[in-house]
Amino acid sequence: MTLILILCTYTLFTLYISYNQIQFIKKERNKQAVILSENDYINAANIAIENEKYKIFSNIYHLIVNIAWLSFGFLYLKDFFIKENSTFENTLFLLAFLLILSILNLPLGYYESFIKDKKHGFSNMTLTLFVKDSLKSLILMLIFGFLIIYSLVFCFEFFGNYWWIVAFALSFSIIIIINLIYPTFIAPIFNKMTKLDDEKLLEKITNLMHKCGFSANGVYIVDASKRDKRLNAYFGGLFKSKRVVLFDTLLKALKENELIAVLGHELGHFVHKDLVKMLFMSALMLFALFFIFAHLPKSFYIQSHLDEVNAGVFALLIIFGNIFTFFVSPFINKMSQKNEFNADLYGAELSSKNDMKDALIALAKENKAFIKSSPMYTFFYLSHPCIYDRIKALQ
């Protein structure tokens, strides 16, 4: 009952935050529009309210699923897979758990892509593409998931009381590797990437990168519009695998000076070494997470029917890890928000404050994002400050 009580308390708290955010947006919606036109302002507010209602439903859905796992799900899986409690059996146990979780999440993904986002003109997703994406994700999970899980279970069985230190080191190494290979191996599995062929724009971007001491393995356009109309850009990879990746939607929606401001913002993160800082904070969080779950009381395993299952600690980590992350995230968010403000200022220095401001407004307009957020919601959820605060800081 203790574990279920923890889940219920956490879910109720997230529901309260969403309720608070909805009330805040309703109040702000009735005020005079700022930054956006009145129509865009009201439309963005309505979409934000609908998104929070979806989040409420999603959180309740996950609560029900997690209670089912703790009540009888793990017991059935244990009876089916665990005979001798071997490394291989535990790996299959945990992999089956992740596979079932992914399947149970498919209805939420379908609703989000085909109903909610299509209603507001975001989604270009087709059923064929949705099925392909889902199958690719499942295959990647089965292949790499098996290897990672087997390694983690082996750490638990071989290294005794200090297994969690080795498991942490292994997990963080995997995070680094994923960052290294994402733009060159993982992203192309789902999206087609082509080199930017606009020589004039490419020259401007290259000069901008040289000015900041940033070297990249090319500037690429990704066909994001086949799934979604929202705008984005990022610098992916580490070391020699770094790439500048621009969504094709971004190129269509932003003027050239606005695009340069957005890239200047991203370069600001590089100059300020924000990626290194955030990786360090992620390492601290991951270390604390493994430490806590390595020292859970035995009663937690008995309650969830995971006693005498070596992979049980990882199953509980998957279910309860987000609760730990939720209550630690405000500290990470505070640092991230400061990084975003500084990156905006850096982007403004490379272009101009007006260009940076216009780019932020264009992003908000095209993404139909409401420009304000309640203090509580910002504290717990937002790694990026709301557009209103970012423009206010620029001014």
XYZ file of C-alpha atoms in Angstrom:
395
model
C 0.000 0.000 0.000
C 2.929 2.368 0.667
C 4.037 2.295 -2.973
C 0.528 2.888 -4.286
C 0.081 5.742 -1.809
C 3.297 7.340 -3.104
C 2.055 7.071 -6.692
C -1.368 8.501 -5.826
C 0.113 11.417 -3.853
C 2.508 12.258 -6.682
C -0.272 12.079 -9.294
C -2.615 14.255 -7.236
C 0.132 16.861 -6.933
C 0.719 16.884 -10.718
C -3.041 17.199 -11.261
C -3.104 20.210 -8.950
C -0.259 21.858 -10.883
C -2.128 21.282 -14.154
C -5.339 22.646 -12.634
C -3.439 25.705 -11.391
C -1.952 26.203 -14.867
C -5.386 25.968 -16.519
C -6.827 28.558 -14.162
C -3.831 30.826 -14.768
C -4.206 30.591 -18.562
C -7.959 31.239 -18.394
C -7.296 34.372 -16.364
C -4.553 35.588 -18.714
C -6.674 34.770 -21.777
C -9.210 37.373 -20.689
C -6.566 40.092 -20.498
C -5.395 42.254 -23.394
C -3.252 40.310 -25.855
C 0.488 40.988 -25.779
C 3.243 40.061 -28.261
C 0.837 37.982 -30.393
C -2.263 39.203 -32.220
C -5.491 38.869 -30.270
C -6.620 35.889 -32.358
C -3.265 34.072 -32.033
C -3.123 34.890 -28.324
C -6.562 33.417 -27.567
C -5.987 30.422 -29.852
C -2.655 29.637 -28.150
C -4.329 29.894 -24.740
C -7.063 27.458 -25.769
C -4.504 24.975 -27.112
C -2.461 25.248 -23.889
C -5.575 24.508 -21.823
C -6.389 21.482 -23.977
C -2.792 20.252 -23.634
C -3.037 20.437 -19.848
C -6.311 18.513 -19.881
C -4.583 15.857 -21.960
C -1.711 15.815 -19.460
C -4.223 15.268 -16.630
C -5.745 12.313 -18.484
C -2.279 10.943 -19.311
C -1.135 11.151 -15.683
C -4.271 9.353 -14.456
C -3.826 6.705 -17.162
C -0.207 6.100 -16.104
C -1.275 5.927 -12.460
C -3.787 3.162 -13.262
C -1.194 1.264 -15.329
C 1.439 1.532 -12.582
C -0.986 0.396 -9.876
C -1.834 -2.603 -12.063
C 1.867 -3.464 -12.350
C 2.379 -3.247 -8.599
C -0.818 -5.160 -7.781
C -0.572 -8.125 -10.162
C 1.452 -7.309 -13.302
C 4.892 -7.991 -11.873
C 3.607 -11.167 -10.222
C 2.446 -12.581 -13.574
C 5.709 -11.624 -15.272
C 7.728 -13.169 -12.445
C 5.788 -16.444 -12.638
C 6.273 -16.552 -16.400
C 9.968 -15.613 -16.711
C 11.738 -16.162 -13.394
C 12.558 -19.821 -12.740
C 16.193 -19.818 -11.627
C 16.614 -16.026 -11.312
C 19.388 -16.077 -13.935
C 20.762 -12.999 -15.694
C 19.067 -14.044 -18.931
C 15.689 -14.609 -17.236
C 15.871 -11.226 -15.501
C 16.785 -9.533 -18.773
C 13.753 -11.061 -20.502
C 11.575 -10.092 -17.521
C 12.578 -6.426 -17.712
C 12.500 -6.328 -21.513
C 8.962 -7.764 -21.505
C 7.961 -5.115 -18.964
C 9.305 -2.320 -21.215
C 7.690 -3.844 -24.306
C 4.266 -4.037 -22.648
C 4.657 -0.467 -21.351
C 5.426 0.742 -24.885
C 2.361 -1.039 -26.273
C 0.154 0.424 -23.525
C 1.428 3.907 -24.432
C 0.520 3.522 -28.118
C -3.112 4.709 -27.653
C -1.847 7.926 -26.059
C 0.575 8.473 -28.934
C -2.170 7.783 -31.467
C -4.560 10.254 -29.805
C -1.881 12.933 -29.600
C -0.830 12.607 -33.245
C -4.135 11.885 -34.983
C -6.698 13.725 -32.885
C -5.245 16.452 -30.674
C -2.424 17.693 -32.909
C -4.351 17.271 -36.183
C -7.200 19.297 -34.732
C -4.860 22.266 -34.273
C -3.071 21.853 -37.587
C 0.231 20.533 -36.212
C 0.346 16.900 -37.229
C 1.056 15.600 -40.729
C 1.372 12.062 -39.399
C -0.078 9.237 -41.491
C -1.125 5.854 -40.144
C 1.599 4.151 -42.218
C 4.282 6.441 -40.792
C 2.933 6.001 -37.260
C 3.131 2.203 -37.586
C 6.645 2.400 -39.085
C 7.876 4.711 -36.319
C 6.379 2.463 -33.651
C 7.942 -0.675 -35.144
C 11.347 0.988 -35.528
C 11.241 2.160 -31.901
C 10.262 -1.307 -30.687
C 13.024 -2.973 -32.716
C 15.643 -0.531 -31.396
C 14.389 -1.146 -27.862
C 14.536 -4.926 -28.270
C 18.060 -4.896 -29.693
C 19.772 -2.228 -27.617
C 17.445 -2.694 -24.655
C 18.470 -6.327 -24.323
C 22.186 -5.438 -24.304
C 21.789 -2.574 -21.832
C 19.469 -4.482 -19.483
C 21.694 -7.561 -19.523
C 24.681 -5.370 -18.600
C 22.799 -3.659 -15.750
C 21.495 -6.943 -14.318
C 25.023 -8.351 -14.552
C 26.278 -5.359 -12.523
C 23.657 -6.088 -9.864
C 24.640 -9.752 -9.632
C 28.421 -9.464 -9.918
C 29.449 -6.340 -7.966
C 27.628 -6.936 -4.668
C 26.789 -3.898 -2.525
C 28.602 -1.571 -4.920
C 26.678 -2.638 -8.016
C 24.906 0.717 -8.228
C 28.179 2.651 -8.683
C 29.165 0.459 -11.651
C 25.601 0.612 -13.035
C 25.678 4.397 -12.776
C 29.012 4.571 -14.635
C 27.659 2.253 -17.324
C 24.386 4.214 -17.680
C 26.127 7.573 -17.940
C 28.549 6.169 -20.511
C 25.544 5.037 -22.549
C 24.110 8.575 -22.362
C 27.373 9.971 -23.726
C 27.425 7.384 -26.522
C 23.807 8.167 -27.469
C 24.703 11.873 -27.688
C 27.635 10.958 -29.915
C 25.727 8.766 -32.350
C 22.283 10.434 -32.324
C 22.719 12.823 -35.292
C 24.623 10.339 -37.458
C 22.943 7.033 -36.608
C 19.687 7.305 -34.632
C 18.020 10.404 -36.151
C 18.488 9.226 -39.787
C 16.566 6.033 -38.958
C 13.429 8.150 -38.547
C 14.133 11.199 -40.715
C 15.870 11.974 -43.978
C 18.750 14.395 -43.543
C 20.159 16.365 -46.457
C 22.948 18.926 -46.510
C 21.907 22.556 -46.769
C 22.287 23.543 -50.431
C 21.566 27.268 -50.071
C 25.164 28.492 -50.510
C 24.437 32.035 -49.338
C 22.758 30.871 -46.117
C 25.384 28.159 -45.612
C 28.145 30.778 -45.833
C 26.422 32.952 -43.235
C 25.943 29.996 -40.878
C 29.552 28.863 -41.370
C 30.883 32.374 -40.666
C 28.686 32.524 -37.576
C 30.095 29.220 -36.303
C 33.694 30.255 -37.011
C 33.122 33.472 -35.092
C 32.177 31.395 -32.048
C 34.897 28.766 -32.487
C 32.317 26.073 -33.237
C 33.193 23.353 -35.743
C 30.468 21.088 -37.109
C 30.343 18.126 -39.443
C 27.967 19.903 -41.802
C 24.662 21.797 -41.756
C 21.684 19.520 -42.385
C 17.991 19.888 -43.147
C 15.680 17.288 -41.622
C 12.269 16.512 -43.150
C 10.401 17.095 -39.881
C 7.336 18.386 -41.748
C 6.308 14.862 -42.748
C 5.276 14.370 -39.120
C 4.778 17.813 -37.583
C 4.569 21.476 -38.595
C 6.239 22.872 -35.466
C 9.607 24.612 -35.721
C 12.924 23.626 -34.214
C 16.692 23.540 -34.698
C 19.470 21.935 -32.700
C 23.171 21.206 -32.602
C 23.430 17.440 -32.254
C 26.313 15.187 -31.364
C 29.585 15.632 -29.536
C 33.156 16.217 -30.675
C 33.619 15.402 -34.393
C 30.051 14.098 -34.775
C 28.512 17.557 -34.181
C 25.911 18.624 -36.721
C 23.769 21.699 -37.179
C 20.252 20.353 -37.788
C 17.489 22.638 -39.068
C 13.866 21.563 -39.353
C 12.546 22.188 -42.857
C 9.580 23.906 -41.195
C 11.984 26.401 -39.618
C 13.477 27.376 -42.978
C 10.016 27.998 -44.423
C 8.671 30.031 -41.502
C 11.583 32.262 -40.441
C 13.279 35.082 -42.265
C 17.016 34.747 -42.752
C 17.925 37.244 -40.008
C 15.561 35.471 -37.587
C 17.130 32.117 -38.452
C 20.602 33.529 -37.762
C 19.355 34.781 -34.377
C 18.018 31.295 -33.516
C 21.335 29.695 -34.476
C 23.125 32.395 -32.492
C 21.072 31.342 -29.494
C 22.135 27.715 -29.968
C 25.771 28.798 -30.363
C 25.390 30.684 -27.096
C 24.873 27.328 -25.369
C 28.142 26.115 -26.920
C 30.118 29.218 -25.937
C 28.774 29.123 -22.366
C 29.481 25.358 -22.164
C 25.854 24.716 -21.199
C 25.920 21.174 -22.578
C 28.841 20.289 -20.315
C 27.061 21.850 -17.327
C 23.825 19.980 -18.024
C 25.669 16.691 -18.562
C 27.350 17.200 -15.192
C 23.983 17.868 -13.528
C 22.514 14.815 -15.266
C 25.383 12.738 -13.891
C 24.676 13.979 -10.351
C 20.961 13.196 -10.717
C 21.666 9.750 -12.122
C 24.154 9.016 -9.339
C 21.612 10.048 -6.694
C 18.901 8.010 -8.432
C 20.959 4.806 -8.393
C 22.025 5.425 -4.791
C 18.420 5.820 -3.597
C 17.072 2.795 -5.480
C 20.002 0.652 -4.369
C 18.965 1.248 -0.755
C 15.190 0.744 -0.922
C 13.662 -1.217 1.966
C 12.903 -4.877 1.287
C 9.208 -4.238 1.958
C 8.992 -2.302 -1.336
C 9.925 -5.438 -3.253
C 7.517 -7.604 -1.289
C 4.636 -5.159 -1.899
C 5.278 -5.132 -5.647
C 5.906 -8.928 -5.884
C 9.489 -8.245 -6.974
C 11.193 -10.061 -4.104
C 13.733 -12.608 -5.335
C 13.852 -10.886 -8.749
C 17.287 -9.405 -9.446
C 15.861 -7.039 -12.053
C 13.265 -5.796 -9.546
C 15.281 -2.709 -8.598
C 15.318 -1.583 -12.243
C 11.569 -2.191 -12.615
C 10.890 0.014 -9.592
C 13.326 2.602 -10.921
C 11.371 2.802 -14.178
C 8.064 3.314 -12.342
C 9.241 5.606 -9.541
C 12.282 7.276 -11.116
C 10.150 10.024 -12.645
C 8.933 10.983 -9.154
C 12.514 11.546 -8.041
C 13.205 13.475 -11.263
C 10.055 15.563 -10.783
C 11.117 16.859 -7.374
C 14.735 17.425 -8.419
C 13.847 19.065 -11.739
C 13.161 22.551 -10.275
C 16.875 22.914 -9.521
C 17.783 21.759 -13.032
C 15.068 23.978 -14.528
C 16.412 27.028 -12.721
C 19.861 26.470 -14.195
C 18.438 25.691 -17.640
C 16.245 28.808 -17.631
C 19.264 30.949 -16.774
C 21.151 29.294 -19.638
C 18.303 30.122 -22.035
C 18.258 33.800 -21.023
C 22.008 34.019 -21.549
C 21.782 32.214 -24.890
C 19.099 34.685 -26.027
C 21.398 37.571 -25.149
C 24.250 35.927 -27.028
C 22.026 35.388 -30.076
C 21.020 39.045 -29.891
C 24.706 40.072 -29.830
C 25.420 38.035 -32.965
C 22.390 39.462 -34.779
C 20.346 42.105 -32.950
C 17.840 42.292 -30.129
C 15.066 42.956 -32.637
C 16.030 39.898 -34.702
C 16.085 37.714 -31.585
C 12.772 39.131 -30.438
C 11.184 38.636 -33.878
C 12.492 35.051 -33.980
C 10.965 34.261 -30.579
C 7.635 35.761 -31.635
C 7.700 33.787 -34.891
C 8.433 30.575 -32.984
C 5.558 31.245 -30.586
C 3.174 32.097 -33.432
C 4.036 29.120 -35.645
C 4.106 26.666 -32.722
C 0.879 28.202 -31.339
C 2.509 28.294 -27.913
C 0.953 30.389 -25.180
C 3.518 32.994 -24.172
C 2.881 32.961 -20.409
C 3.048 30.363 -17.656
C 2.157 30.247 -13.970
C 5.062 30.467 -11.481
C 4.295 26.976 -10.141
C 4.219 25.399 -13.591
C 7.416 27.192 -14.575
C 9.103 26.003 -11.365
C 8.321 22.323 -11.830
C 8.112 21.819 -15.590
C 9.781 24.444 -17.739
C 13.413 24.030 -18.717
C 12.887 27.003 -21.070
C 11.353 30.238 -19.763
C 8.075 31.244 -21.384
C 8.337 33.531 -24.426
C 6.909 36.492 -22.524
C 9.710 36.341 -19.938
C 12.376 35.823 -22.599
C 11.295 38.860 -24.588
C 10.971 40.891 -21.401
C 14.546 39.941 -20.479
C 15.789 41.013 -23.927
C 14.134 44.376 -23.566
